[in-house]
CSV table of C-alpha atoms and ligand atoms in Angstrom, one decimal:
chain,number,residue,atom,x,y,z
A,221,MET,CA,17.5,-2.0,8.7
A,222,LYS,CA,19.7,0.9,10.1
A,223,THR,CA,19.0,3.2,7.2
A,224,MET,CA,17.0,3.0,4.0
A,225,TYR,CA,19.7,4.9,2.0
A,226,GLY,CA,20.7,3.0,-1.1
A,227,LYS,CA,18.5,0.0,-0.2
A,228,SER,CA,15.6,-1.6,-2.1
A,229,LEU,CA,12.2,-1.6,-0.6
A,230,VAL,CA,10.8,-5.0,-1.6
A,231,THR,CA,8.9,-6.0,1.5
A,232,VAL,CA,7.8,-4.4,4.8
A,233,ASP,CA,9.6,-7.2,6.6
A,234,SER,CA,12.8,-5.2,6.2
A,235,LEU,CA,11.5,-2.2,8.1
A,236,SER,CA,12.0,-1.5,11.8
A,237,LEU,CA,9.8,0.7,14.0
A,238,SER,CA,12.5,3.3,13.9
A,239,ASP,CA,12.5,3.3,10.0
A,240,VAL,CA,8.8,3.8,10.0
A,241,ASP,CA,9.0,6.6,12.6
A,242,SER,CA,11.7,8.3,10.6
A,243,LEU,CA,9.7,8.0,7.4
A,244,PHE,CA,6.6,9.5,9.1
A,245,GLN,CA,8.6,12.4,10.4
A,246,LYS,CA,9.9,13.0,6.9
A,247,ALA,CA,6.4,12.7,5.5
A,248,ASP,CA,5.3,15.5,7.9
A,249,ILE,CA,8.1,17.7,6.5
A,250,MET,CA,7.1,16.8,2.9
A,251,ARG,CA,3.5,17.8,3.6
A,252,LYS,CA,4.7,21.2,4.9
A,253,ILE,CA,7.0,21.7,1.9
A,254,VAL,CA,4.2,20.9,-0.6
A,255,THR,CA,1.6,23.0,1.2
A,256,GLU,CA,3.9,26.0,1.7
A,257,LYS,CA,6.2,26.0,-1.4
A,258,GLY,CA,4.9,23.3,-3.7
A,259,ALA,CA,8.4,21.7,-4.2
A,260,THR,CA,12.0,21.4,-3.1
A,261,ASP,CA,15.2,20.6,-5.0
A,262,SER,CA,16.3,18.0,-2.5
A,263,LEU,CA,16.7,15.3,-5.2
A,264,LYS,CA,18.0,17.5,-8.0
A,265,GLY,CA,20.1,15.5,-10.4
A,266,LYS,CA,18.6,12.2,-9.4
A,267,VAL,CA,16.3,10.2,-11.7
A,268,MET,CA,13.6,7.7,-10.9
A,269,ALA,CA,12.4,5.1,-13.4
A,270,ALA,CA,8.8,3.9,-13.0
A,271,LEU,CA,8.3,0.5,-14.7
A,272,PHE,CA,4.7,-0.5,-14.4
A,273,TYR,CA,3.8,-3.9,-15.9
A,274,GLU,CA,0.3,-3.6,-14.5
A,275,PRO,CA,-2.3,-0.8,-14.6
A,276,SER,CA,-2.1,1.9,-11.9
A,277,SER,CA,-3.6,5.4,-11.3
A,278,ARG,CA,-2.5,6.4,-7.8
A,279,THR,CA,0.8,4.6,-7.2
A,280,PHE,CA,2.2,5.6,-10.6
A,281,SER,CA,1.0,9.2,-10.6
A,282,SER,CA,2.0,9.9,-7.0
A,283,PHE,CA,5.5,8.5,-7.4
A,284,ILE,CA,5.9,10.6,-10.5
A,285,THR,CA,4.6,13.7,-8.8
A,286,ALA,CA,6.7,12.9,-5.7
A,287,MET,CA,9.9,12.8,-7.7
A,288,GLN,CA,9.0,16.0,-9.6
A,289,ARG,CA,8.2,17.8,-6.3
A,290,LEU,CA,11.6,16.7,-5.0
A,291,GLY,CA,13.3,18.3,-8.0
A,292,GLY,CA,14.3,15.0,-9.6
A,293,GLY,CA,13.8,13.6,-13.1
A,294,ILE,CA,11.6,10.7,-14.2
A,295,VAL,CA,11.4,7.9,-16.8
A,296,PRO,CA,7.7,7.2,-16.7
A,297,LEU,CA,6.5,3.9,-18.2
A,298,ASN,CA,2.9,3.3,-17.2
A,299,GLY,CA,2.5,0.1,-19.1
A,300,MET,CA,5.3,-1.7,-20.9
A,301,SER,CA,3.4,-2.3,-24.1
A,302,HIS,CA,5.6,0.2,-26.0
A,303,THR,CA,8.9,-1.1,-24.6
A,304,SER,CA,11.1,-4.0,-25.7
A,305,VAL,CA,9.4,-6.2,-23.1
A,306,VAL,CA,6.9,-7.0,-25.9
A,307,LYS,CA,9.9,-8.3,-28.0
A,308,GLY,CA,10.6,-10.8,-25.2
A,309,GLU,CA,13.2,-8.9,-23.1
A,310,THR,CA,13.5,-10.5,-19.7
A,311,LEU,CA,12.8,-8.7,-16.4
A,312,GLU,CA,16.4,-9.3,-15.4
A,313,ASP,CA,17.8,-7.6,-18.5
A,314,THR,CA,15.2,-4.8,-18.3
A,315,VAL,CA,16.2,-3.7,-14.8
A,316,ARG,CA,19.9,-4.0,-15.6
A,317,VAL,CA,19.4,-1.6,-18.5
A,318,PHE,CA,17.3,0.9,-16.5
A,319,SER,CA,19.9,0.8,-13.7
A,320,ASN,CA,22.1,2.7,-16.2
A,321,TYR,CA,19.6,5.5,-16.7
A,322,ALA,CA,18.0,5.9,-13.2
A,323,ASP,CA,19.1,6.1,-9.6
A,324,ALA,CA,16.1,4.1,-8.4
A,325,ILE,CA,13.5,1.9,-10.1
A,326,VAL,CA,9.8,1.8,-8.9
A,327,MET,CA,8.3,-1.3,-10.2
A,328,ARG,CA,4.8,-2.9,-10.4
A,329,HIS,CA,4.4,-6.4,-11.8
A,330,PRO,CA,1.7,-9.1,-11.7
A,331,ASP,CA,4.0,-11.9,-10.5
A,332,PRO,CA,4.6,-12.3,-6.7
A,333,GLY,CA,8.3,-12.2,-6.1
A,334,SER,CA,9.1,-10.4,-9.3
A,335,VAL,CA,10.3,-7.2,-7.5
A,336,GLU,CA,12.6,-9.3,-5.3
A,337,LEU,CA,14.0,-10.9,-8.4
A,338,ALA,CA,14.4,-7.5,-10.1
A,339,SER,CA,16.2,-6.2,-7.0
A,340,ARG,CA,18.8,-8.9,-7.3
A,341,PHE,CA,19.6,-7.9,-10.9
A,342,ALA,CA,19.3,-4.1,-10.7
A,343,THR,CA,22.3,-2.2,-9.6
A,344,LYS,CA,20.1,0.6,-8.2
A,345,PRO,CA,17.5,0.4,-5.4
A,346,VAL,CA,14.2,-1.1,-6.5
A,347,ILE,CA,10.9,0.0,-4.8
A,348,ASN,CA,8.0,-2.4,-4.8
A,349,ALA,CA,4.9,-0.7,-6.2
A,350,GLY,CA,2.9,-4.0,-5.9
A,351,ASP,CA,3.9,-7.5,-7.0
A,352,GLY,CA,0.9,-9.6,-7.8
A,353,ILE,CA,-1.0,-10.8,-4.7
A,354,ASN,CA,2.1,-10.5,-2.5
A,355,GLU,CA,2.9,-7.0,-1.2
A,356,HIS,CA,2.4,-3.3,-1.7
A,357,PRO,CA,4.7,-1.8,1.0
A,358,THR,CA,4.4,1.9,0.0
A,359,GLN,CA,0.6,1.7,0.1
A,360,ALA,CA,0.7,0.1,3.6
A,361,LEU,CA,3.1,2.9,4.8
A,362,ILE,CA,0.6,5.5,3.5
A,363,ASP,CA,-2.2,3.7,5.3
A,364,LEU,CA,-0.4,3.4,8.6
A,365,TYR,CA,0.7,7.1,8.4
A,366,THR,CA,-2.9,8.1,7.7
A,367,ILE,CA,-4.2,6.2,10.8
A,368,GLN,CA,-1.5,7.7,13.0
A,369,GLN,CA,-2.3,11.2,11.6
A,370,GLN,CA,-6.0,10.9,12.0
A,371,LEU,CA,-6.3,8.9,15.3
A,372,GLY,CA,-3.0,10.1,16.9
A,373,ARG,CA,-1.8,6.6,17.6
A,374,ILE,CA,-1.5,3.0,16.4
A,375,ASP,CA,-1.1,1.2,19.7
A,376,GLY,CA,-4.3,-0.1,21.3
A,377,LEU,CA,-6.4,0.2,18.1
A,378,HIS,CA,-8.8,-2.4,16.8
A,379,ILE,CA,-8.2,-2.6,13.0
A,380,LEU,CA,-10.9,-4.5,11.0
A,381,MET,CA,-10.0,-5.4,7.4
A,382,ILE,CA,-12.7,-6.8,5.2
A,383,GLY,CA,-13.0,-8.1,1.6
A,384,ASP,CA,-10.9,-10.3,-0.6
A,385,LEU,CA,-8.0,-10.5,1.8
A,386,GLY,CA,-6.6,-13.6,0.0
A,387,HIS,CA,-5.5,-11.5,-3.0
A,388,TYR,CA,-5.1,-8.0,-1.5
A,389,ARG,CA,-1.4,-7.0,-1.4
A,390,PRO,CA,-1.9,-3.7,0.6
A,391,THR,CA,-3.5,-5.5,3.5
A,392,ASN,CA,-0.8,-8.2,3.4
A,393,SER,CA,1.8,-5.4,3.9
A,394,LEU,CA,-0.3,-3.4,6.4
A,395,SER,CA,-1.0,-6.5,8.6
A,396,LYS,CA,2.7,-7.2,8.7
A,397,LEU,CA,3.5,-3.5,9.5
A,398,LEU,CA,1.0,-3.5,12.3
A,399,ALA,CA,3.0,-6.3,13.9
A,400,LEU,CA,5.6,-3.6,14.9
A,401,TYR,CA,3.0,-2.3,17.4
A,402,PRO,CA,2.5,-4.4,20.5
A,403,ASN,CA,-1.1,-3.7,21.4
A,404,VAL,CA,-3.0,-3.8,18.1
A,405,THR,CA,-6.0,-6.1,17.6
A,406,LEU,CA,-6.4,-7.2,14.1
A,407,SER,CA,-9.6,-8.6,12.7
A,408,LEU,CA,-9.5,-10.1,9.2
A,409,ALA,CA,-12.9,-10.8,7.6
A,410,THR,CA,-12.7,-12.5,4.2
A,411,PRO,CA,-15.0,-14.9,2.3
A,412,SER,CA,-14.1,-18.6,3.0
A,413,GLN,CA,-13.2,-19.1,-0.7
A,414,VAL,CA,-10.4,-16.5,-0.4
A,415,PRO,CA,-8.7,-17.0,3.0
A,416,ILE,CA,-5.7,-14.9,4.0
A,417,GLN,CA,-2.4,-16.3,2.8
A,418,ASP,CA,-0.5,-18.9,4.9
A,419,GLY,CA,2.6,-16.7,4.8
A,420,VAL,CA,0.7,-13.7,6.3
A,421,ARG,CA,-0.9,-15.9,8.9
A,422,LYS,CA,2.4,-17.4,9.9
A,423,TYR,CA,4.1,-14.0,10.1
A,424,LEU,CA,1.4,-12.7,12.4
A,425,GLN,CA,1.6,-15.8,14.6
A,426,GLN,CA,5.5,-15.5,14.8
A,427,LYS,CA,5.2,-11.9,15.8
A,428,ASN,CA,2.6,-12.6,18.4
A,429,VAL,CA,0.0,-10.3,16.9
A,430,THR,CA,-3.5,-10.5,18.4
A,431,PHE,CA,-5.5,-11.4,15.4
A,432,ALA,CA,-8.5,-13.5,14.4
A,433,GLU,CA,-10.1,-14.5,11.1
A,434,TYR,CA,-13.8,-14.2,10.3
A,435,THR,CA,-16.2,-14.7,7.4
A,436,ASP,CA,-18.7,-12.1,8.6
A,437,PHE,CA,-17.8,-8.6,9.9
A,438,LYS,CA,-21.0,-7.0,11.1
A,439,ASP,CA,-20.6,-7.9,14.8
A,440,LEU,CA,-17.1,-6.3,14.8
A,441,ILE,CA,-18.2,-2.9,13.5
A,442,PRO,CA,-19.1,-1.3,16.9
A,443,THR,CA,-15.6,-1.9,18.3
A,444,ALA,CA,-13.5,-1.1,15.3
A,445,ASP,CA,-11.3,2.0,15.3
A,446,VAL,CA,-10.5,1.5,11.6
A,447,LEU,CA,-12.7,-0.3,9.0
A,448,TYR,CA,-10.4,-1.0,6.1
A,449,VAL,CA,-12.4,-2.1,3.0
A,450,THR,CA,-10.9,-3.9,0.1
A,451,ARG,CA,-11.9,-4.6,-3.5
A,452,VAL,CA,-12.4,-8.1,-4.9
A,453,LYS,CA,-9.4,-8.6,-7.1
A,454,LYS,CA,-11.1,-9.9,-10.2
A,455,GLU,CA,-7.9,-9.8,-12.2
A,456,TYR,CA,-6.3,-12.5,-9.9
A,457,MET,CA,-9.2,-15.1,-10.0
A,458,SER,CA,-11.3,-17.2,-12.3
A,459,GLU,CA,-14.6,-15.9,-13.5
A,460,GLU,CA,-16.3,-18.7,-11.4
A,461,LEU,CA,-14.6,-17.7,-8.2
A,462,TYR,CA,-15.3,-14.0,-8.9
A,463,LYS,CA,-19.0,-14.7,-9.2
A,464,LYS,CA,-18.9,-16.5,-5.8
A,465,VAL,CA,-17.2,-13.8,-3.9
A,466,LYS,CA,-18.2,-10.5,-5.5
A,467,GLY,CA,-20.6,-8.4,-3.5
A,468,SER,CA,-19.8,-10.5,-0.3
A,469,TYR,CA,-19.3,-7.5,1.8
A,470,ILE,CA,-20.9,-4.2,1.2
A,471,VAL,CA,-20.4,-1.1,3.4
A,472,ASP,CA,-23.3,1.4,3.3
A,473,LYS,CA,-24.6,4.1,5.6
A,474,SER,CA,-26.4,1.5,7.8
A,475,VAL,CA,-23.0,-0.1,8.5
A,476,VAL,CA,-21.1,3.1,9.2
A,477,ASP,CA,-23.9,4.4,11.5
A,478,LYS,CA,-22.9,1.6,13.9
A,479,MET,CA,-19.3,2.6,14.0
A,480,LYS,CA,-17.6,4.6,16.8
A,481,LYS,CA,-17.8,8.4,16.5
A,482,LYS,CA,-14.1,8.6,16.3
A,483,SER,CA,-13.2,6.0,13.8
A,484,LEU,CA,-12.1,5.7,10.2
A,485,VAL,CA,-13.4,4.1,7.0
A,486,MET,CA,-10.4,3.4,4.7
A,487,HIS,CA,-9.9,1.9,1.2
A,488,CYS,CA,-6.8,2.3,-0.9
A,489,LEU,CA,-8.8,2.4,-4.1
A,490,PRO,CA,-9.9,1.8,-6.7
A,491,ARG,CA,-13.4,1.2,-5.2
A,492,ILE,CA,-16.0,-0.6,-7.3
A,493,ASP,CA,-19.2,-1.2,-5.3
A,494,GLU,CA,-17.9,-2.4,-1.9
A,495,ILE,CA,-18.5,1.1,-0.3
A,496,HIS,CA,-21.7,2.8,-1.3
A,497,THR,CA,-21.3,6.4,-2.3
A,498,ASP,CA,-23.7,7.4,0.5
A,499,VAL,CA,-20.7,6.8,2.9
A,500,ASP,CA,-18.4,9.2,1.0
A,501,SER,CA,-19.6,12.3,2.8
A,502,ASP,CA,-19.3,10.8,6.3
A,503,PRO,CA,-16.5,12.6,8.2
A,504,ARG,CA,-15.0,9.2,9.1
A,505,SER,CA,-14.6,8.3,5.4
A,506,ILE,CA,-11.1,9.3,4.4
A,507,TYR,CA,-10.4,7.1,1.3
A,508,LEU,CA,-10.9,9.9,-1.2
A,509,THR,CA,-9.3,12.6,0.9
A,510,HIS,CA,-6.5,12.1,3.5
A,511,GLN,CA,-5.6,8.6,2.4
A,512,VAL,CA,-4.9,9.8,-1.2
A,513,ALA,CA,-3.2,13.0,-0.3
A,514,ASN,CA,-0.8,11.3,2.1
A,515,GLY,CA,0.3,9.1,-0.8
A,516,LEU,CA,2.3,12.0,-2.2
A,517,TYR,CA,3.9,12.9,1.1
A,518,VAL,CA,4.8,9.4,2.1
A,519,ARG,CA,6.2,8.5,-1.3
A,520,MET,CA,8.3,11.7,-1.3
A,521,ALA,CA,9.6,10.6,2.1
A,522,ILE,CA,10.5,7.1,0.8
A,523,LEU,CA,12.3,8.5,-2.3
A,524,GLU,CA,14.3,10.9,-0.2
A,525,ALA,CA,15.2,8.2,2.4
A,526,ILE,CA,16.5,5.9,-0.3
A,527,LEU,CA,18.2,8.5,-2.6
A,528,LYS,CA,19.6,11.1,-0.3
A,529,ASN,CA,22.6,10.4,2.0
A,530,LYS,CA,22.4,12.9,4.8
B,271,CP,N1,-4.0,2.0,-4.3
B,271,CP,C1,-3.4,1.7,-5.5
B,271,CP,O1,-2.4,0.9,-5.5
B,271,CP,O2,-4.0,2.2,-6.6
B,271,CP,P1,-3.5,2.0,-8.1
B,271,CP,O3,-3.7,0.6,-8.4
B,271,CP,O4,-4.4,3.0,-8.9
B,271,CP,O5,-2.0,2.4,-8.1
């Protein structure tokens, strides 16, 4: 992709290293603007519709705040239960309609591929805010930006992801984004009942990423630069499967004590019980601080890249 202007962001596959670098430079500028002035009028006159067919705290709120801090307008629908979707309106018709009101549509939906479908029918750019168990590109960009900000580089790092990786869309997108960096080592630890998706595995193989799959993670802790913890996605599995995998991996102080001094514990939240609260105050834990704060700056950068033609 030469430029993100006017384009949908459905999958991280469409992003080049230069797109990512440009977004990160823009996110730095957004951080400065928010810290020093609070807001800018860079997207004055533009409107963003947020169509969230699934619950969200962070993604919804940070996109709304991002657009407001860029001086733009919003159509905020956090849940579609009071829209004509309940009368049976199709996704295709809904996004065609909202394309008349807004300059960009941010969409979350439980079905994998739904945002790609929407992008074919919308006449305005559509941004994927999570489509089922498939992808969550903006979260992965936030996570990557946070790693670079905190550790000063991506190249050469050992990134360890643990949890229900079979259903976790942010780690699907982040694993693929890490393929842009030649010397990353990726360790993926997930219970045997919820292996990583074939599509993700094939993508990493095609891109020659150094990666390995595990069912236990404890031996990998001392060499990890980043420990990325994920939630078991109860909403995407049967009660029976949930009972089998819940509580598989728990990160507590005894785990973090074995990590490098300069390393990171990340989680894109919500956290249930997979990271004990005794880890929260460790300086390496950034899931409730930098990782959340950067959501605003990176989403401001994404909106400006898509909506503003320089
Ligand atoms: N990280 C994330 O996507 O959080 P929400 O589900 O609250 O948006």
